[in-house]
Tab-separated table of C-alpha atoms in Angstrom:
chain	number	residue	atom	x	y	z
A	81	MET	CA	-22.653	-18.361	39.404
A	82	VAL	CA	-20.638	-16.533	42.646
A	83	LEU	CA	-17.087	-15.884	40.842
A	84	ARG	CA	-14.441	-13.630	42.587
A	85	LEU	CA	-11.940	-11.961	39.975
A	86	VAL	CA	-8.382	-13.283	39.889
A	87	PRO	CA	-6.218	-11.942	37.961
A	88	ASP	CA	-3.249	-13.745	35.859
A	89	ALA	CA	-0.992	-12.648	33.763
A	90	LYS	CA	0.170	-15.914	32.686
A	91	GLN	CA	-4.026	-17.178	31.524
A	92	PRO	CA	-5.362	-14.350	29.610
A	93	ARG	CA	-8.426	-16.632	29.067
A	94	GLY	CA	-9.323	-15.770	32.775
A	95	GLU	CA	-11.433	-17.476	35.171
A	96	PHE	CA	-14.371	-17.062	32.902
A	97	GLY	CA	-12.962	-18.134	30.553
A	98	LEU	CA	-11.080	-21.300	31.996
A	99	ILE	CA	-15.072	-22.055	33.684
A	100	ALA	CA	-16.368	-21.808	30.049
A	101	GLN	CA	-14.027	-24.223	28.637
A	102	TYR	CA	-14.053	-26.680	31.385
A	103	PHE	CA	-17.063	-26.967	33.653
A	104	SER	CA	-19.944	-25.317	31.235
A	105	LYS	CA	-22.476	-28.499	29.529
A	106	LEU	CA	-22.592	-29.988	33.107
A	107	ASP	CA	-25.656	-28.487	33.999
A	108	LYS	CA	-28.372	-30.746	31.801
A	109	SER	CA	-31.470	-32.266	34.133
A	110	SER	CA	-34.654	-31.992	33.851
A	111	ASP	CA	-34.474	-30.601	37.650
A	112	VAL	CA	-32.459	-27.332	36.433
A	113	VAL	CA	-34.720	-24.263	35.632
A	114	LEU	CA	-31.537	-22.725	35.331
A	115	GLY	CA	-27.690	-23.607	35.751
A	116	ASN	CA	-24.016	-22.095	34.927
A	117	GLY	CA	-23.913	-18.731	33.672
A	118	ASP	CA	-26.330	-16.161	36.048
A	119	ASP	CA	-25.574	-14.891	39.744
A	120	GLY	CA	-27.610	-18.009	40.881
A	121	ALA	CA	-28.912	-21.281	40.023
A	122	VAL	CA	-32.941	-21.949	39.798
A	123	LEU	CA	-34.150	-25.767	40.339
A	124	GLN	CA	-37.588	-27.048	40.747
A	125	LEU	CA	-38.783	-28.957	43.022
A	126	ASN	CA	-41.545	-31.135	42.840
A	127	SER	CA	-44.241	-29.998	45.587
A	128	GLY	CA	-44.921	-31.983	48.562
A	129	GLU	CA	-40.812	-32.355	48.658
A	130	GLU	CA	-38.288	-30.890	50.805
A	131	LEU	CA	-34.746	-29.749	49.755
A	132	VAL	CA	-31.214	-31.244	51.319
A	133	VAL	CA	-28.373	-29.291	51.711
A	134	SER	CA	-24.899	-30.546	51.972
A	135	VAL	CA	-21.316	-29.510	51.443
A	136	ASP	CA	-18.091	-31.291	51.882
A	137	SER	CA	-14.038	-30.172	51.160
A	138	MET	CA	-11.283	-32.100	49.964
A	139	LEU	CA	-7.701	-30.845	50.404
A	140	GLU	CA	-4.535	-31.626	49.007
A	141	GLY	CA	-2.363	-32.780	51.744
A	142	VAL	CA	-5.342	-33.673	53.816
A	143	HIS	CA	-8.238	-35.768	52.263
A	144	PHE	CA	-5.801	-36.745	49.712
A	145	PRO	CA	-1.642	-36.817	48.391
A	146	LYS	CA	-0.197	-34.661	46.415
A	147	ASN	CA	0.037	-35.056	42.909
A	148	SER	CA	-2.872	-37.200	43.154
A	149	PRO	CA	-4.690	-38.679	39.618
A	150	PRO	CA	-7.010	-35.116	39.322
A	151	GLU	CA	-10.007	-36.505	37.807
A	152	ASP	CA	-9.878	-38.745	40.664
A	153	VAL	CA	-9.710	-36.363	42.978
A	154	ALA	CA	-12.830	-34.698	40.984
A	155	TYR	CA	-14.756	-37.986	41.212
A	156	ARG	CA	-14.097	-38.347	44.883
A	157	SER	CA	-14.612	-35.570	46.006
A	158	VAL	CA	-18.282	-35.169	44.028
A	159	ALA	CA	-18.365	-38.987	45.894
A	160	ALA	CA	-17.947	-38.117	49.184
A	161	ALA	CA	-20.351	-35.151	49.389
A	162	VAL	CA	-22.791	-37.121	47.923
A	163	SER	CA	-23.307	-39.820	50.135
A	164	ASP	CA	-24.199	-37.412	52.665
A	165	LEU	CA	-27.476	-37.459	50.547
A	166	ALA	CA	-27.850	-40.840	50.801
A	167	ALA	CA	-27.650	-41.327	53.987
A	168	MET	CA	-30.753	-38.936	54.165
A	169	GLY	CA	-32.582	-40.863	51.693
A	170	ALA	CA	-32.622	-38.047	49.118
A	171	ARG	CA	-32.406	-38.177	45.265
A	172	PRO	CA	-29.767	-35.879	44.007
A	173	LEU	CA	-30.593	-32.438	42.360
A	174	ALA	CA	-27.850	-30.506	41.141
A	175	MET	CA	-24.873	-29.557	43.020
A	176	THR	CA	-21.968	-26.119	43.083
A	177	LEU	CA	-18.308	-27.005	42.882
A	178	ALA	CA	-15.901	-24.235	44.406
A	179	ILE	CA	-11.885	-25.374	43.003
A	180	SER	CA	-9.314	-23.404	44.216
A	181	ILE	CA	-6.020	-24.209	42.050
A	182	PRO	CA	-2.386	-23.007	41.703
A	183	HIS	CA	-2.070	-23.066	38.041
A	184	ALA	CA	-4.739	-22.769	35.359
A	185	ASP	CA	-3.032	-26.045	33.629
A	186	ASP	CA	-5.106	-27.090	30.863
A	187	VAL	CA	-3.918	-31.226	31.438
A	188	CYS	CA	-4.818	-30.539	35.038
A	189	LEU	CA	-8.005	-28.924	34.809
A	190	SER	CA	-9.327	-31.153	31.293
A	191	ASP	CA	-8.155	-33.981	33.937
A	192	ILE	CA	-10.879	-32.831	36.862
A	193	ARG	CA	-13.419	-32.218	34.067
A	194	SER	CA	-13.155	-35.727	33.248
A	195	GLY	CA	-13.895	-36.810	36.837
A	196	LEU	CA	-16.212	-34.198	37.210
A	197	THR	CA	-17.700	-35.351	34.171
A	198	ASP	CA	-17.966	-39.297	35.397
A	199	ALA	CA	-19.962	-38.457	38.386
A	200	VAL	CA	-22.297	-36.511	37.346
A	201	SER	CA	-23.374	-39.566	34.918
A	202	ASP	CA	-23.060	-42.105	37.713
A	203	PHE	CA	-25.003	-39.405	40.266
A	204	ASP	CA	-27.278	-38.175	38.300
A	205	LEU	CA	-26.317	-34.854	39.295
A	206	PRO	CA	-25.631	-31.667	37.633
A	207	LEU	CA	-23.015	-28.900	38.149
A	208	VAL	CA	-25.497	-25.424	38.552
A	209	GLY	CA	-22.192	-23.134	39.287
A	210	GLY	CA	-19.240	-22.772	41.152
A	211	ASP	CA	-15.905	-20.410	42.331
A	212	LEU	CA	-12.990	-21.185	40.714
A	213	THR	CA	-9.520	-19.400	42.729
A	214	ARG	CA	-5.988	-19.590	42.766
A	215	GLY	CA	-4.493	-20.807	45.495
A	216	ALA	CA	-3.589	-24.337	46.515
A	217	LEU	CA	-5.266	-27.421	45.268
A	218	SER	CA	-8.702	-28.235	46.683
A	219	LEU	CA	-12.618	-28.674	45.580
A	220	SER	CA	-15.461	-28.062	47.686
A	221	VAL	CA	-18.448	-29.256	46.438
A	222	GLN	CA	-22.049	-28.378	48.307
A	223	VAL	CA	-24.610	-31.210	47.005
A	224	MET	CA	-28.382	-30.611	47.159
A	225	GLY	CA	-31.151	-33.424	46.952
A	226	ALA	CA	-35.186	-33.716	47.710
A	227	VAL	CA	-36.736	-36.219	49.672
A	228	PRO	CA	-41.171	-35.854	50.294
A	229	CYS	CA	-41.740	-33.749	53.060
A	230	GLY	CA	-40.934	-34.731	56.543
A	231	GLN	CA	-39.332	-38.725	54.691
A	232	ALA	CA	-35.933	-37.217	55.605
A	233	ILE	CA	-33.653	-40.073	57.227
A	234	ARG	CA	-32.268	-38.407	60.791
A	235	ARG	CA	-29.590	-39.090	62.746
A	236	ASP	CA	-31.959	-38.909	66.464
A	237	GLY	CA	-34.349	-41.608	65.277
A	238	ALA	CA	-32.604	-44.375	67.049
A	239	ARG	CA	-34.099	-46.444	69.729
A	240	PRO	CA	-33.686	-49.279	71.968
A	241	GLY	CA	-34.403	-52.631	70.124
A	242	ASP	CA	-33.382	-51.589	66.839
A	243	LEU	CA	-30.657	-53.567	64.634
A	244	VAL	CA	-27.817	-51.838	63.050
A	245	TYR	CA	-26.903	-52.286	59.635
A	246	VAL	CA	-23.435	-51.491	57.488
A	247	SER	CA	-24.066	-51.351	53.430
A	248	GLY	CA	-21.285	-53.225	52.154
A	249	SER	CA	-17.833	-53.860	53.157
A	250	LEU	CA	-15.541	-51.314	55.542
A	251	GLY	CA	-11.825	-50.834	55.457
A	252	ASP	CA	-11.232	-50.291	51.695
A	253	SER	CA	-10.649	-47.269	51.424
A	254	ALA	CA	-8.113	-46.892	54.535
A	255	ALA	CA	-6.256	-49.807	52.680
A	256	GLY	CA	-6.138	-48.129	49.549
A	257	LEU	CA	-4.746	-45.177	50.732
A	258	ALA	CA	-1.854	-47.113	52.396
A	259	LEU	CA	-1.045	-48.357	48.654
A	260	ILE	CA	-1.457	-45.504	46.896
A	261	GLU	CA	1.299	-43.334	50.301
A	262	GLY	CA	3.201	-47.136	49.261
A	263	ARG	CA	3.026	-47.799	53.384
A	264	LEU	CA	1.533	-51.211	51.945
A	265	ALA	CA	1.617	-53.559	49.054
A	266	GLY	CA	0.859	-57.040	47.983
A	267	ASP	CA	-1.366	-58.821	45.719
A	268	ALA	CA	-1.910	-56.587	42.966
A	269	GLN	CA	-5.476	-57.377	41.999
A	270	ALA	CA	-6.099	-56.793	45.428
A	271	GLU	CA	-4.166	-53.371	45.480
A	272	ASP	CA	-6.454	-52.162	41.828
A	273	THR	CA	-9.636	-53.131	44.104
A	274	LEU	CA	-8.385	-51.005	46.916
A	275	ARG	CA	-7.207	-48.422	45.209
A	276	ALA	CA	-10.823	-48.115	43.905
A	277	ARG	CA	-12.409	-47.867	46.888
A	278	PHE	CA	-9.764	-44.931	47.919
A	279	TRP	CA	-10.907	-42.785	44.312
A	280	ARG	CA	-14.087	-44.129	43.194
A	281	PRO	CA	-15.843	-44.846	46.060
A	282	SER	CA	-20.009	-45.956	45.266
A	283	PRO	CA	-22.447	-43.800	47.565
A	284	ALA	CA	-25.750	-45.764	48.427
A	285	LEU	CA	-28.155	-43.254	46.682
A	286	ASP	CA	-30.707	-46.064	45.637
A	287	LEU	CA	-30.566	-48.126	49.137
A	288	GLY	CA	-30.990	-44.212	50.922
A	289	VAL	CA	-34.293	-44.187	48.756
A	290	SER	CA	-35.647	-47.342	49.955
A	291	LEU	CA	-34.757	-46.763	53.883
A	292	ARG	CA	-37.184	-44.201	53.541
A	293	ARG	CA	-40.046	-44.465	56.105
A	294	GLN	CA	-38.283	-47.857	57.127
A	295	ALA	CA	-34.515	-46.539	59.098
A	296	THR	CA	-34.755	-45.080	62.192
A	297	SER	CA	-31.218	-43.047	61.599
A	298	ALA	CA	-28.695	-43.850	59.103
A	299	ILE	CA	-25.115	-41.282	58.425
A	300	ASP	CA	-22.890	-42.337	55.891
A	301	VAL	CA	-18.993	-43.554	56.660
A	302	SER	CA	-16.778	-40.857	56.323
A	303	ASP	CA	-15.230	-40.251	59.870
A	304	GLY	CA	-14.949	-44.203	60.594
A	305	LEU	CA	-17.502	-46.536	61.539
A	306	LEU	CA	-17.106	-46.099	65.535
A	307	ALA	CA	-16.999	-42.463	65.474
A	308	ASP	CA	-19.652	-42.077	63.026
A	309	LEU	CA	-21.991	-44.174	65.433
A	310	GLY	CA	-21.342	-42.175	67.705
A	311	HIS	CA	-22.997	-39.450	65.750
A	312	ILE	CA	-25.856	-41.411	65.806
A	313	ALA	CA	-26.005	-42.457	69.466
A	314	GLU	CA	-25.656	-38.976	70.821
A	315	ALA	CA	-28.569	-37.681	68.879
A	316	SER	CA	-30.534	-40.441	69.860
A	317	LYS	CA	-29.886	-40.910	72.991
A	318	VAL	CA	-29.075	-44.232	72.993
A	319	CYS	CA	-26.319	-47.107	73.124
A	320	VAL	CA	-25.208	-48.799	70.194
A	321	CYS	CA	-23.649	-51.740	70.275
A	322	VAL	CA	-21.097	-53.250	67.569
A	323	ASP	CA	-19.954	-56.843	67.450
A	324	SER	CA	-16.469	-56.594	65.925
A	325	ALA	CA	-17.182	-60.474	64.507
A	326	LEU	CA	-20.333	-59.198	62.799
A	327	ILE	CA	-17.684	-56.223	60.492
A	328	PRO	CA	-17.968	-57.344	56.702
A	329	LEU	CA	-14.022	-57.332	55.175
A	330	SER	CA	-13.594	-57.577	51.863
A	331	GLN	CA	-11.420	-60.451	50.657
A	332	ALA	CA	-9.521	-58.456	48.781
A	333	LEU	CA	-8.584	-56.159	51.854
A	334	LYS	CA	-8.045	-59.995	54.167
A	335	THR	CA	-5.837	-60.826	51.294
A	336	ILE	CA	-3.477	-57.942	51.982
A	337	VAL	CA	-3.585	-57.127	55.343
A	338	SER	CA	-3.942	-59.023	58.740
A	339	THR	CA	-7.770	-59.532	60.467
A	340	GLU	CA	-6.471	-57.450	63.336
A	341	GLN	CA	-5.384	-54.240	60.566
A	342	ALA	CA	-8.515	-54.788	58.781
A	343	LEU	CA	-10.934	-55.063	62.032
A	344	SER	CA	-8.532	-51.456	63.020
A	345	TRP	CA	-9.502	-49.633	59.473
A	346	ALA	CA	-12.975	-51.043	59.484
A	347	LEU	CA	-13.968	-49.959	62.626
A	348	GLY	CA	-11.431	-46.420	62.369
A	349	GLY	CA	-9.977	-46.203	59.228
A	350	GLY	CA	-13.223	-44.310	57.481
A	351	GLU	CA	-13.733	-42.630	53.971
A	352	ASP	CA	-15.881	-46.036	53.083
A	353	TYR	CA	-18.780	-43.782	52.300
A	354	ARG	CA	-21.282	-46.879	53.141
A	355	LEU	CA	-24.181	-46.173	54.512
A	356	CYS	CA	-24.819	-47.053	58.513
A	357	PHE	CA	-28.658	-47.589	59.589
A	358	THR	CA	-30.648	-48.780	62.338
A	359	LEU	CA	-34.008	-50.576	61.680
A	360	PRO	CA	-36.736	-52.271	63.609
A	361	GLU	CA	-36.350	-56.177	64.062
A	362	SER	CA	-39.348	-56.305	62.101
A	363	VAL	CA	-38.012	-54.671	58.732
A	364	PRO	CA	-36.655	-57.116	56.758
A	365	VAL	CA	-32.353	-56.726	55.466
A	366	PRO	CA	-32.002	-54.675	52.637
A	367	GLU	CA	-29.777	-56.486	50.131
A	368	GLY	CA	-26.291	-56.032	50.224
A	369	SER	CA	-26.625	-55.388	54.436
A	370	THR	CA	-25.228	-56.485	56.943
A	371	ARG	CA	-26.066	-56.509	60.938
A	372	ILE	CA	-23.134	-54.977	63.089
A	373	GLY	CA	-25.315	-54.775	66.034
A	374	CYS	CA	-27.853	-53.545	68.125
A	375	VAL	CA	-29.237	-50.314	69.725
A	376	GLU	CA	-29.839	-50.542	74.148
A	377	SER	CA	-30.610	-48.156	76.396
A	378	GLY	CA	-28.097	-46.214	77.316
A	379	SER	CA	-25.147	-43.907	75.786
A	380	GLY	CA	-21.921	-43.404	73.204
A	381	VAL	CA	-20.774	-46.661	71.469
A	382	ARG	CA	-19.588	-50.160	73.055
A	383	CYS	CA	-17.490	-52.259	70.643
A	384	ASP	CA	-15.756	-55.805	71.959
A	385	ALA	CA	-12.791	-54.773	69.423
A	386	ALA	CA	-12.454	-50.575	69.993
A	387	GLY	CA	-9.035	-50.437	71.757
A	388	GLU	CA	-7.755	-47.185	71.105
A	389	ILE	CA	-9.845	-46.489	67.853
A	390	HIS	CA	-11.263	-43.031	67.624
A	391	GLY	CA	-11.647	-42.378	63.851
A	392	TYR	CA	-10.505	-39.223	62.224
A	393	ARG	CA	-10.781	-36.081	63.801
A	394	HIS	CA	-9.244	-32.310	61.971
A	395	PHE	CA	-8.858	-30.632	65.246
């Protein structure tokens, strides 16, 4: 574990004591040879496997509102990173976590640990190292996964004639954020469902694994469906065509907003962490997935309801 010494006179335990207290014993897995407490983690890879590595950052005021529940922030941070593994068909191996926190508050750290414990269990993803510093609240999660050699699902394999699919419904996370920020209100049951979709997304790990050797391309829906499909179109040098009438919308979302708003969030809201992927027409539709379009010769993304939807941009 790589650590930077950050003195804090009010916290005599220091970062080493805090790490031992709140982030230990989350590294148990048969893939972990050496976990927390050394200069680096050691993971066991099976013969014939390749390592998949990805990292995601979550910053207060950018990816989640200020004064958000720490346990949910921790869980969501891990889920967002794990979604990248799902998109590549990888099985989770381990994660490292860098946390910046204003104060070493025991309640906050206990809540963060609670969310991490849930994520470690749900995704079978041990925490094997990281960094703890003082500063504005942020969490950066690096995830590591494994795929059989040559079977990682990439963005550059889509071909004309392929069909485009998405797992689950879209737009729920954007609606959940609107509810959390007080920009939206409605049916109580629908509100609970949509808030949960924002705080506790479910990366499609099993689906990703099942798509090995079948999907010609895949990506997770993080910046918005159309924006993310643009990455596939660019990498594969094709045109991705989306039929807005086929976009799956949840009953909770349709209950709380107009169809027009629901579709706008589904196409550009992002952070649903669903999988969007392309399959040859001959491949059966995976359970729980919906066909939303096709791949043609050309370039870019074409959608009848795109309008001015561009997806999320940091800069």
